[in-house]
Coordinates of C-alpha atoms and ligand atoms in Angstrom, one line a residue:
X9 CA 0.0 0.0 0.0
X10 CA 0.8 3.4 -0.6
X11 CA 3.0 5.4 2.3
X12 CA 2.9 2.1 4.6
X13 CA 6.1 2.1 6.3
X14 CA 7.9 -1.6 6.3
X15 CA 9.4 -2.8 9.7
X16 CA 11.3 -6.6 10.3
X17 CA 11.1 -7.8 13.8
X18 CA 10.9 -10.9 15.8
X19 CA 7.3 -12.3 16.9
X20 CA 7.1 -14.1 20.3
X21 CA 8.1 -17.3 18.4
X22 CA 11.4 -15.4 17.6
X23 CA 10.6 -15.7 14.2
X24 CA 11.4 -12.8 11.4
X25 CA 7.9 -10.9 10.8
X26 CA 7.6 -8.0 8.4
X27 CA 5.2 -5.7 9.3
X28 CA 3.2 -2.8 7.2
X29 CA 2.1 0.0 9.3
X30 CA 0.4 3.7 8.3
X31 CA 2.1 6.4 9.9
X32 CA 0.0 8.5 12.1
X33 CA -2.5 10.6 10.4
X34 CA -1.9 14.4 10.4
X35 CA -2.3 18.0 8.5
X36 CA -2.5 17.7 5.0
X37 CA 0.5 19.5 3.4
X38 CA 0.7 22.6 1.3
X39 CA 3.3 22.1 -2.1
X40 CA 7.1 23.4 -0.6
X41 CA 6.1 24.4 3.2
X42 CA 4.3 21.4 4.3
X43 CA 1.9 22.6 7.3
X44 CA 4.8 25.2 8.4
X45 CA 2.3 28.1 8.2
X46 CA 0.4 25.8 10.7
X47 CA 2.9 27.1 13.2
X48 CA 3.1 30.2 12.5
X49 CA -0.7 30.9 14.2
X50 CA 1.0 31.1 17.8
X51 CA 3.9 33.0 19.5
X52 CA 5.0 29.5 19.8
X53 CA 5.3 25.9 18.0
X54 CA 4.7 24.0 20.6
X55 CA 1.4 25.6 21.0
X56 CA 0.6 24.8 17.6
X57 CA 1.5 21.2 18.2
X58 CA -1.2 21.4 21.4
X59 CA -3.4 22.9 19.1
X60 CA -3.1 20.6 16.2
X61 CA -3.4 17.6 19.1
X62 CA -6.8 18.6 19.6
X63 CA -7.6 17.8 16.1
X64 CA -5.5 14.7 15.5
X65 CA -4.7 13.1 18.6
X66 CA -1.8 12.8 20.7
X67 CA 0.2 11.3 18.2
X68 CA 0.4 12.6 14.3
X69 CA 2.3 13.2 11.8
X70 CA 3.0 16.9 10.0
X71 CA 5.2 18.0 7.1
X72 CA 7.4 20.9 7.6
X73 CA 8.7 22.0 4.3
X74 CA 10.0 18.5 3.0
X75 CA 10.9 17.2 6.1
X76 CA 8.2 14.3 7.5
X77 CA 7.9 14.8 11.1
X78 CA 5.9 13.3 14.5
X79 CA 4.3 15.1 17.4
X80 CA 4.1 13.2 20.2
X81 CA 2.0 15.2 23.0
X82 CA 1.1 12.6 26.3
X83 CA 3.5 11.1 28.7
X84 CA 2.4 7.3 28.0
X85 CA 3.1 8.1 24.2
X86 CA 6.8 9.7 25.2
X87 CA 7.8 6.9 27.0
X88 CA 6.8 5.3 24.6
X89 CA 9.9 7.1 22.3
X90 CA 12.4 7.7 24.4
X91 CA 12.5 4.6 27.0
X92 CA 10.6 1.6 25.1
X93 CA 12.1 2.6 21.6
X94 CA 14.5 5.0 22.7
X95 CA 16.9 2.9 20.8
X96 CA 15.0 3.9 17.2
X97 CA 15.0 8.2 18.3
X98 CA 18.2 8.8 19.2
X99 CA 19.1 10.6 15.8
X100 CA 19.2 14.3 15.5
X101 CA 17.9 17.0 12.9
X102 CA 20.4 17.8 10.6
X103 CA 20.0 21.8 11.0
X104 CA 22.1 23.8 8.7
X105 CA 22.0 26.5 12.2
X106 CA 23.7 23.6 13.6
X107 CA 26.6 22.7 11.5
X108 CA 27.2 26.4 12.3
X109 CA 27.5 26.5 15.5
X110 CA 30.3 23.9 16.1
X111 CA 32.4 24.3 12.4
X112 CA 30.5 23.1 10.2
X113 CA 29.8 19.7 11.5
X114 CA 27.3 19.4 14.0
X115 CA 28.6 15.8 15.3
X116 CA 31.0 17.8 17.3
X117 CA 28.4 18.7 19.9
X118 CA 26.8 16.6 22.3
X119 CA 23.7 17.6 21.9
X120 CA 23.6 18.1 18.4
X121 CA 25.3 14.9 17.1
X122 CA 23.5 11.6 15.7
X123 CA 24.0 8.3 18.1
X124 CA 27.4 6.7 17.8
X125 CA 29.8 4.8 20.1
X126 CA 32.0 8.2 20.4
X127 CA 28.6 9.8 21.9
X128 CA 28.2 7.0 24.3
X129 CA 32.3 7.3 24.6
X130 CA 31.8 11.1 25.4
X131 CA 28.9 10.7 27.6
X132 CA 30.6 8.4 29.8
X133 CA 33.6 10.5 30.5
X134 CA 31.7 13.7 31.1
X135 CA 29.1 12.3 33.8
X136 CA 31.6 11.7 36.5
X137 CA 32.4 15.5 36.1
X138 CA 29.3 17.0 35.3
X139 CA 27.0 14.7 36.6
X140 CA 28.5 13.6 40.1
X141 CA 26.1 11.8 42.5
X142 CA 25.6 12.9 46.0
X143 CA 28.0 12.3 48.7
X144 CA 31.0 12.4 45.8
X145 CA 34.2 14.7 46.4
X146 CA 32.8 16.3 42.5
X147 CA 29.5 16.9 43.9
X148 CA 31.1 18.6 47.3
X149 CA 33.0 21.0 44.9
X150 CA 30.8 22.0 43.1
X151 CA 28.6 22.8 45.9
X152 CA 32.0 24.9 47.9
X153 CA 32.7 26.8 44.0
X154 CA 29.4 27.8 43.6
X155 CA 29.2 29.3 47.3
X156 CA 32.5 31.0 46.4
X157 CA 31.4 32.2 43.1
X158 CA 27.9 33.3 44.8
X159 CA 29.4 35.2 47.4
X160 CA 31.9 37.6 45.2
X161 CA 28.2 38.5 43.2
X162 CA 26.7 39.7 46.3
X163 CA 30.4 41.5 47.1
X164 CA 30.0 43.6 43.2
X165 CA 25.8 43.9 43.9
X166 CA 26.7 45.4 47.4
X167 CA 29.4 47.9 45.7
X168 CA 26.7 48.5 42.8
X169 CA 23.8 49.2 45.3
X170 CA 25.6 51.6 47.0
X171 CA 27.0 53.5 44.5
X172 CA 23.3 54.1 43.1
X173 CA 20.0 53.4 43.5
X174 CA 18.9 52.8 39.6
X175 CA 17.9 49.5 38.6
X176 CA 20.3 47.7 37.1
X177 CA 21.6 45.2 34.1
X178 CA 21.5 42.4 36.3
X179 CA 21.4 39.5 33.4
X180 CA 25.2 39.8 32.5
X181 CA 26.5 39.8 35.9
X182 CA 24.7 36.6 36.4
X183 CA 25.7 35.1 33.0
X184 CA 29.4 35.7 34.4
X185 CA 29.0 34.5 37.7
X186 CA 27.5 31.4 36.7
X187 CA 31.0 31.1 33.7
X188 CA 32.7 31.4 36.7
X189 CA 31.3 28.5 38.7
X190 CA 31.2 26.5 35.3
X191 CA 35.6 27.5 34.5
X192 CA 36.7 27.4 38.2
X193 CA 35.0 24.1 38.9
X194 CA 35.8 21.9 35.3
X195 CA 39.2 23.5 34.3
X196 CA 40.2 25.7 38.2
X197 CA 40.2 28.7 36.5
X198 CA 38.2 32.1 36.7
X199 CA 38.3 35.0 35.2
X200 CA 38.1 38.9 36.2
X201 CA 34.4 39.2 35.3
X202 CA 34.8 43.2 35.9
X203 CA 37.9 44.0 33.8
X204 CA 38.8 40.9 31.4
X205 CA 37.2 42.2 28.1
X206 CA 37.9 38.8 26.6
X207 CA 36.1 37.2 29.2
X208 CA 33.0 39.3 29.0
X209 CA 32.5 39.2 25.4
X210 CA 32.7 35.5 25.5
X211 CA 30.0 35.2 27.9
X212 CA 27.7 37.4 25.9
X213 CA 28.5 35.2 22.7
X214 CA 27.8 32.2 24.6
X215 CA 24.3 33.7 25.4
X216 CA 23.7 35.1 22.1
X217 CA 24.1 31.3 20.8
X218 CA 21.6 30.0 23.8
X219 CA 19.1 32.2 22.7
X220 CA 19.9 30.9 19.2
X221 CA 19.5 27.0 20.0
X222 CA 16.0 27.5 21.7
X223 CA 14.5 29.7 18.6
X224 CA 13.2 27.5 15.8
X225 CA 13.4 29.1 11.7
X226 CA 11.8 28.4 9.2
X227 CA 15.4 27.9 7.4
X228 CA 15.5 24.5 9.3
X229 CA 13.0 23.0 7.3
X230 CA 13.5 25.6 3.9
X231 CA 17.2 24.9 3.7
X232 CA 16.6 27.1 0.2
X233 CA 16.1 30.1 2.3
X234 CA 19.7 29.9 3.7
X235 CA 21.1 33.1 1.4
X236 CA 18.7 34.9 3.3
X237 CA 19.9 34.4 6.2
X238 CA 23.6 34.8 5.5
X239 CA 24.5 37.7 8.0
X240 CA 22.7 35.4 10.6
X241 CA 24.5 32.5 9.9
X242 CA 27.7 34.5 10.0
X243 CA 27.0 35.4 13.5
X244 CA 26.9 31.7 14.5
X245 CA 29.7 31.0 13.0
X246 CA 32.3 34.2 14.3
X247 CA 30.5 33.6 18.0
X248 CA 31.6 29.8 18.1
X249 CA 35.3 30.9 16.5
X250 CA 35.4 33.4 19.2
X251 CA 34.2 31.1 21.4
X252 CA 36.8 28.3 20.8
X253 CA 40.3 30.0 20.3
X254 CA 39.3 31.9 24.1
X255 CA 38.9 28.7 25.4
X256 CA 42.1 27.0 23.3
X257 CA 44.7 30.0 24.0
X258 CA 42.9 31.1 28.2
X259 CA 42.5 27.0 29.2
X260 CA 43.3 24.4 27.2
X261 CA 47.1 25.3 26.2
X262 CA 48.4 26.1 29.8
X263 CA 46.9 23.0 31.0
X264 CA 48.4 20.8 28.3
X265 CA 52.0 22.0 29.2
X266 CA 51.4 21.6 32.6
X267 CA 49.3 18.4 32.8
X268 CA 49.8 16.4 35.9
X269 CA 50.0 12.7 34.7
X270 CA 50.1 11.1 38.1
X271 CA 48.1 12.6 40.8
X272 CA 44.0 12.0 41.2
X273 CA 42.2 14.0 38.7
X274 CA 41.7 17.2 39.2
X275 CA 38.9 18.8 37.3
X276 CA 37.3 17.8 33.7
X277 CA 39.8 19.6 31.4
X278 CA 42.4 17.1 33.0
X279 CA 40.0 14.1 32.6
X280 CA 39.6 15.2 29.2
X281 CA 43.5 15.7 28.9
X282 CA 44.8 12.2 30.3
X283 CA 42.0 10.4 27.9
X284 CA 43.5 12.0 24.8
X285 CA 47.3 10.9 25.8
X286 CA 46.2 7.3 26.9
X287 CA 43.4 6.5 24.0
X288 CA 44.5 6.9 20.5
X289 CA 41.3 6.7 19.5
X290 CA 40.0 10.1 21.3
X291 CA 41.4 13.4 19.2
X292 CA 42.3 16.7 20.1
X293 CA 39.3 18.5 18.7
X294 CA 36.8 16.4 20.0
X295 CA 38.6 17.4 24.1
X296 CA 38.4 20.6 22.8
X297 CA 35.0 20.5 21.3
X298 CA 33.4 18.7 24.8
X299 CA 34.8 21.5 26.9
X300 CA 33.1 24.0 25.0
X301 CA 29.7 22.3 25.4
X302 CA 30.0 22.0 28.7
X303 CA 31.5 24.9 29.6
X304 CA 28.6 26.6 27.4
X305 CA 26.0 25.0 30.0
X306 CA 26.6 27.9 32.3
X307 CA 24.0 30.1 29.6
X308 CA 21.5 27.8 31.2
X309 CA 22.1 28.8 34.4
X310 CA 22.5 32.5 34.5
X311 CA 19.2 32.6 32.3
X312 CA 17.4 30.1 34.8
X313 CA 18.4 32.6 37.9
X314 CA 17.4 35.2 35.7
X315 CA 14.2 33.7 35.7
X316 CA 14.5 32.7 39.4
X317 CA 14.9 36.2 40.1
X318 CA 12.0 37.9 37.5
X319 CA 9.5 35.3 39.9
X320 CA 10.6 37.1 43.0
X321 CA 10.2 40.2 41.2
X322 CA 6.7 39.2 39.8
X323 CA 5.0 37.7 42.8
X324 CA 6.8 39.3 46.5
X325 CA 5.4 36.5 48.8
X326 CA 7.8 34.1 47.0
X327 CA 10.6 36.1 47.6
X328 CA 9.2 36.3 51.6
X329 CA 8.5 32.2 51.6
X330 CA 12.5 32.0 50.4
X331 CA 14.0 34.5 52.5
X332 CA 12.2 32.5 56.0
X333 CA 13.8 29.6 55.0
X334 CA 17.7 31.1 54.3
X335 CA 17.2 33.2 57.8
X336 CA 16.3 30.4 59.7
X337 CA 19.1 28.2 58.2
X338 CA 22.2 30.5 58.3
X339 CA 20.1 32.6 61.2
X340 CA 22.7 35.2 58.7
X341 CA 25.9 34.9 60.0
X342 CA 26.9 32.7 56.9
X343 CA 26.4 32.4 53.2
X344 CA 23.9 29.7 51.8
X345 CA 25.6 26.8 50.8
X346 CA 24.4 23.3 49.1
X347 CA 24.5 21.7 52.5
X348 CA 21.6 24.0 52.9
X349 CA 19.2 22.8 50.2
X350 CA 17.8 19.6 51.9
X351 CA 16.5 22.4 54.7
X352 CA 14.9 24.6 52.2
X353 CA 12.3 23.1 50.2
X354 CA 10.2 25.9 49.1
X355 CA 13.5 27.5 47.4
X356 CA 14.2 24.7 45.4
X357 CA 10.9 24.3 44.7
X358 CA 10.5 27.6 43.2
X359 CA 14.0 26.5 40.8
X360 CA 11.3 23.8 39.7
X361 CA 8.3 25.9 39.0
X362 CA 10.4 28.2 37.0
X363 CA 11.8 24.9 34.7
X364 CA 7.6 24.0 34.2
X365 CA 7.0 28.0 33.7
X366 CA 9.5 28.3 31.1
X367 CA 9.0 24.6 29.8
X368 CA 12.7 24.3 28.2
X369 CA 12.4 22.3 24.7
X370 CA 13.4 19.2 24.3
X371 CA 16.2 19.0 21.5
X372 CA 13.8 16.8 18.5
X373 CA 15.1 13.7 18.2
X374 CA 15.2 11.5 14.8
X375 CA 14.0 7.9 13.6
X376 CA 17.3 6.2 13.0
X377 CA 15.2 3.2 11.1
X378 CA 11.7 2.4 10.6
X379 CA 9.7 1.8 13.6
X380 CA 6.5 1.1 15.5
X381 CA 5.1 3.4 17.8
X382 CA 1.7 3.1 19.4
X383 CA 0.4 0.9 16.0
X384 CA 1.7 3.2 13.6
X385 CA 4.9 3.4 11.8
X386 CA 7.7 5.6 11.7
X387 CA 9.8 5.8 8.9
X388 CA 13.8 5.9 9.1
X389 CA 14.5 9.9 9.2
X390 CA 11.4 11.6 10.9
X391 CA 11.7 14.6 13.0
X392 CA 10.2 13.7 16.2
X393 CA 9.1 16.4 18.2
X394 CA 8.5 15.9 21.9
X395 CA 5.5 18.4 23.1
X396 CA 6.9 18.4 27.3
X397 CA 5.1 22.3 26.8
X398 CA 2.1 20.0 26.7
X399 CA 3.4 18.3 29.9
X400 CA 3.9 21.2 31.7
X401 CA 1.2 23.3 31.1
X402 CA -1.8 20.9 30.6
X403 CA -4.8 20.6 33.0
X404 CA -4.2 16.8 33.0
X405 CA -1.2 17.2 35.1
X406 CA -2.1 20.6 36.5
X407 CA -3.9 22.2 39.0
X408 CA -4.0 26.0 37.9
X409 CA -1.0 25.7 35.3
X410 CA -1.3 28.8 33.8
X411 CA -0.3 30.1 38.4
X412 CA 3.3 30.4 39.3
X413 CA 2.8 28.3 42.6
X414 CA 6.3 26.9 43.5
X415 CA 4.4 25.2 46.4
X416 CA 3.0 22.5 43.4
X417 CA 6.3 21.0 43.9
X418 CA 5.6 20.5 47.6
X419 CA 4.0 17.4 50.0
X420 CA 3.5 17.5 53.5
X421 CA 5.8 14.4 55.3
X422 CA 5.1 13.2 58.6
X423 CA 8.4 13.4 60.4
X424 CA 8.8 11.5 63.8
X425 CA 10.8 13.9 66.3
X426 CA 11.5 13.1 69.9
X427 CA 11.6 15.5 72.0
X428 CA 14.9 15.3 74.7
X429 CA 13.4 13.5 77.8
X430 CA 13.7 15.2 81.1
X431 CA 15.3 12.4 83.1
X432 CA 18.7 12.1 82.9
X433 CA 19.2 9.1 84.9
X434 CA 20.6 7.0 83.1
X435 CA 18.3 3.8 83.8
X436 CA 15.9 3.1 81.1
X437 CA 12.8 1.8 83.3
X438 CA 9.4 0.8 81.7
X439 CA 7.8 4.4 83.0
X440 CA 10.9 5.9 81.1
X441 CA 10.2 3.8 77.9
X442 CA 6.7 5.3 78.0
X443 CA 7.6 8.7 78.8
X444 CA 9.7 8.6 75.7
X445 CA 7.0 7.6 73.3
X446 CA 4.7 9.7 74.9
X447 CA 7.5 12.6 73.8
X448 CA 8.0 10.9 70.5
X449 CA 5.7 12.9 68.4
X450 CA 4.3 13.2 64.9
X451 CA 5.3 16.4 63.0
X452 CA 4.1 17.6 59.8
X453 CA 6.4 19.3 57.7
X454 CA 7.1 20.3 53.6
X455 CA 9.3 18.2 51.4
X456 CA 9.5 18.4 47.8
X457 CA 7.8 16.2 45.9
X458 CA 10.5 13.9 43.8
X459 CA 9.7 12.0 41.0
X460 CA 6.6 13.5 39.4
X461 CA 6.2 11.1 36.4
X462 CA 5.1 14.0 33.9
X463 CA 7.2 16.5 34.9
X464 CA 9.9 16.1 32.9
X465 CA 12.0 19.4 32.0
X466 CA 15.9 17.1 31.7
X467 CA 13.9 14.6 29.4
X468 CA 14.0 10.5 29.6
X469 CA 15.6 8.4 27.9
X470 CA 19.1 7.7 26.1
X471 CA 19.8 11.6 25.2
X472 CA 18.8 12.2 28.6
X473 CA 20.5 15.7 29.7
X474 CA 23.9 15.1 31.6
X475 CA 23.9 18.6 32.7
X476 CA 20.6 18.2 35.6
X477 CA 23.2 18.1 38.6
X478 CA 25.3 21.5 37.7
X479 CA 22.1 22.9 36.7
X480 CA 19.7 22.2 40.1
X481 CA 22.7 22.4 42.3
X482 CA 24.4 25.8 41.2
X483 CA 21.3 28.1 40.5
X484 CA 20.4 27.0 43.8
X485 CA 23.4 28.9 45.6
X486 CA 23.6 31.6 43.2
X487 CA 19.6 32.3 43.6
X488 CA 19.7 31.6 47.3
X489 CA 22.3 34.0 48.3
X490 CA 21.2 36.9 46.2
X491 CA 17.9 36.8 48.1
X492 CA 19.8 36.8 51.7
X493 CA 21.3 40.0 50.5
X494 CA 19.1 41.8 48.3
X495 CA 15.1 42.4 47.3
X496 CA 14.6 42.3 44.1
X497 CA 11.9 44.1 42.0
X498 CA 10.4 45.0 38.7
X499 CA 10.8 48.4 36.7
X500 CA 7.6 47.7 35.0
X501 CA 5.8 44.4 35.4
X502 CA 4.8 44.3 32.0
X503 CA 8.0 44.1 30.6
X504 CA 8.8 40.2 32.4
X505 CA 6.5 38.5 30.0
X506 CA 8.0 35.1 29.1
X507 CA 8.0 33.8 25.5
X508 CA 6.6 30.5 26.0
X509 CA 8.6 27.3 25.6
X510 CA 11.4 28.9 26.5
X511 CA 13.9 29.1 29.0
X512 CA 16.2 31.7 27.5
X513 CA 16.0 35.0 27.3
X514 CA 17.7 37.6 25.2
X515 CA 21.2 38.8 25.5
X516 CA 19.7 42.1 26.4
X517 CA 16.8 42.5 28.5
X518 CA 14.7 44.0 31.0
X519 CA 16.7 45.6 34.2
X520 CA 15.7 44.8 37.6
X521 CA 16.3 46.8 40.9
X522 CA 18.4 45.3 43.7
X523 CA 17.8 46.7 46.9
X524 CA 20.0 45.8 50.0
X525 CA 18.3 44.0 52.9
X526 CA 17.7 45.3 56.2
X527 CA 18.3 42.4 58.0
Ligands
HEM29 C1 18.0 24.9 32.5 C2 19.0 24.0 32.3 C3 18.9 22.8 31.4 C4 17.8 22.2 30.9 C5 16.3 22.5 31.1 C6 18.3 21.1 30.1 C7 17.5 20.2 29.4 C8 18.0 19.3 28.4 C9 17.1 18.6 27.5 C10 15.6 18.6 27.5 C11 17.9 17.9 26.7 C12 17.5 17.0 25.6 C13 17.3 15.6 26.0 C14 16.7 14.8 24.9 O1 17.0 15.0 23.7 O2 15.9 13.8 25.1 C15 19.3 18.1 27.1 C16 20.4 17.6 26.5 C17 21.7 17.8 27.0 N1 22.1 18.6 28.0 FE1 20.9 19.8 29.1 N2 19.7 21.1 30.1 C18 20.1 22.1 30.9 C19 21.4 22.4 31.2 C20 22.5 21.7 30.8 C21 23.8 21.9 31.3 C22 24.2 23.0 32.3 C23 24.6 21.0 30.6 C24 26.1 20.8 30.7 C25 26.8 21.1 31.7 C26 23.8 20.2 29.8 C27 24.2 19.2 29.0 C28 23.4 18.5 28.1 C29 23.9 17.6 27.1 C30 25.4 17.3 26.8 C31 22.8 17.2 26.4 C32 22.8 16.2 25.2 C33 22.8 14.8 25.6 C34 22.7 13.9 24.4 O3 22.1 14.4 23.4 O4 23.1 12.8 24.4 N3 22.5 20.7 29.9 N4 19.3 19.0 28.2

């Protein structure tokens, strides 16, 4: 039959079967666009893809210029891709924007890049760095770099407040501070975010190109159109030049002459650097191109606080319900560190709400062969879009989605305490025993709620994002201990709109005042 996609696989009987499946049904296309004008009708895709759900079900199929692509919109269904089949979606568009942004072959990046053995290679060796566990010496460091990095922050917002009271820029100073955790904690360096010019405008081209990765263009799917947008293109590709002889000529080269073959590791760049002397399979640009990546994380969380911060600025009481919890653990004699976070559920919960708020997209993955999903075929190639906006902003899942209300991310948790007995005698005797329990009482008290199966915002799967642990862990201190020092409030309300499906914002944006605390 016409468009019936073939698959081979084994039946229970571990016999070869061939199957013929329809792919799911979908928007008929228009000659050269496909249904790309069907986007177009809101401020963003992914609400189009709700939209057009309504119409064609949770799962269907949509042409976007010549490219054949799948919307998959509930969380049985995205299982469904990314764990079940996971194997079959791994690919990854092949964007021209792409190629650009890491010279001209987008299999240098690890997000970017199709499946391969070097991705499962290069996943490997950057999760014990940038994905440490709990209770590791990585994840310690992180947590003692970020409370270093948070505190000289406050130390330039404190000189910044008091030399005046105008609202200020604050987006830039973030994006630096948070470089600055990134660099001192992978490769022990940091940089003089005030007067290193290099420094600075490598920061702002690395959040010129985040901004970039979470746009979509119609060039993606019109590769024709590319001519027209040359000049952009250019930019892409003189940021990531910038971008990579900074962090060849100010990292990579003193390390190489001084690399320290015996010692324990010390940080990723000299993970990275032993690999490439002891695997002749691992080269030079590929060290240099993982370093980058990761280093170019940090975007993500200097836009997050931003974010963080814009709440506070939206909505006061938040900024009150986070403030009680850092004065009752420091009491303020101290900075807020990670040891902290367990003790202050509400702040981390508010990290959360803003990830749902801002519903990040997930990178589209692609069918690497034919393949079944839900009844219907998938042909080798298909764009597969993954609508987590849906996820996140969906009545299903939702009470109120369209409220900020970090305390969604909250549960009340019965906590036995026992209260210090009076007698101190030593002898345990049965009237003790009872004393005791009678003292042992049950308190109620908020926990965040882990594990909330739709909730989503690092993705499932194999492409899951290795990134989660630097993310959660270092906006937490850098958000934390701005709010111990400082309020934080809007010029004009109106101008903290969020785009939706999007947790960037633009290089240059709205100003916020920072007001000093009376403690
Ligand atoms: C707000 C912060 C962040 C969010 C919401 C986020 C979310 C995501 C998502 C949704 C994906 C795609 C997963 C998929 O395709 O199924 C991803 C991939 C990835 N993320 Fe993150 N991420 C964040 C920050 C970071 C940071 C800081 C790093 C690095 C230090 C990082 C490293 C990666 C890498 C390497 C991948 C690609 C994995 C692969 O394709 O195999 N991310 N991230």
């Amino acid at each position: 039959r016409k468009n019936t996609i073939v698959l081979h696989r084994l039946n229970k009987y571990g016999l070869n079967e061939k199957l013929e499946l329809c792919p799911p049904p979908g928007p008929k296309p228009m000659p050269v666009i496909g249904s790309l004008h069907l986007l177009g009708e809101n401020e963003s895709p992914f609400q189009s893809f709700t939209e057009l759900a309504k119409k064609y079900g949770d799962i269907y199929s949509i042409k976007l210029g010549s490219s054949k692509c799948l919307v998959v919109n509930n969380l049985d269904l995205i299982r469904k891709v990314l764990n079940e089949n996971g194997k079959f979606f791994a690919g990854r568009p092949d964007f021209l924007r792409f190629h650009k942004l890491f010279d001209g072959d987008r299999n240098n990046s690890l997000a970017l890049c199709d499946w391969s053995n070097l991705q499962q290679q290069r996943r490997n060796l950057a999760r014990r760095h940038c994905g440490p566990k709990q209770q590791t010496d990585n994840f310690a460091r992180i947590g003692t770099v970020a409370t270093f990095e948070a505190v000289e922050l406050v130390q330039t917002l404190k000189h910044l407040t008091a030399a005046s009271e105008e609202s200020i820029n604050l987006k830039p100073l973030l994006m630096s501070t948070a470089m600055n955790m990134f660099s001192n904690y992978m490769c022990n360096i940091r940089f003089d975010a005030e007067n290193d010019k290099e420094f600075i405008k490598v920061v702002d081209y690395f959040d010129e190109i985040f901004w970039e990765i979470n746009q979509g263009y119609a060039v993606d799917f019109l590769p024709f159109l590319a001519p027209f947008y040359k000049k952009h293109m250019q930019n892409l590709t003189n940021w990531s030049h910038e971008i990579r002889t900074f962090i060849l000529s100010r990292i990579i080269e003193h390390r190489e002459v001084s690399l320290d073959t015996d010692g324990p590791e010390k940080d990723f760049v000299d993970g990275l650097l032993r690999v490439l002397r002891d695997d002749p399979s691992v080269d030079r640009n590929t060290i240099i191109f993982m370093l980058e990546d990761f280093l170019g994380g940090h975007s993500s969380v200097g836009n997050l606080v931003m974010l963080c911060l814009t709440a506070v600025a939206r909505d006061a009481e938040v900024g009150r319900r986070i403030r009680a919890e850092i004065d009752a653990v420091t009491k303020n004699k101290r900075p807020v560190t990670l040891v902290d976070r367990p003790y202050m559920p509400y702040t981390e919960a508010t990290i959360l709400e803003c990830l749902r708020y801002a519903s990040s997209p997930i990178v589209p993955h692609v069918a690497t062969e034919n393949a079944e999903v839900a009844g219907y075929g998938v042909e080798k190639g298909t764009i597969v879009f993954i609508n987590n906006y849906e996820l996140n902003t969906s009545s299903k899942y939702w009470n109120e989605p369209e409220k900020f209300d970090p305390s969604r991310f909250l549960e009340k948790t019965k906590i036995r305490t026992r209260r210090k007995s009076l007698c101190d005698s030593g002898m345990e005797s049965d009237a003790e025993r009872i004393d005791a329990a009678i003292k042992e009482a049950e308190k109620e008290v908020l926990t965040l709620r882990r594990n909330i199966p739709h909730f989503l915002p690092f993705s499932i799967g194999k492409r899951t994002c290795i990134g989660q642990t630097m993310v959660t862990t270092m906006s937490f201190v850098m958000f934390a201990n701005i709010l111990q020092e400082f309020d934080i409030g809007a010029v004009n309300k109106e101008d903290l709109r969020q785009k939706p499906a999007c947790a960037a914002l633009p290089k240059d944006t709205y100003h916020l005042y920072v007001l000093p605390r009376k403690h």
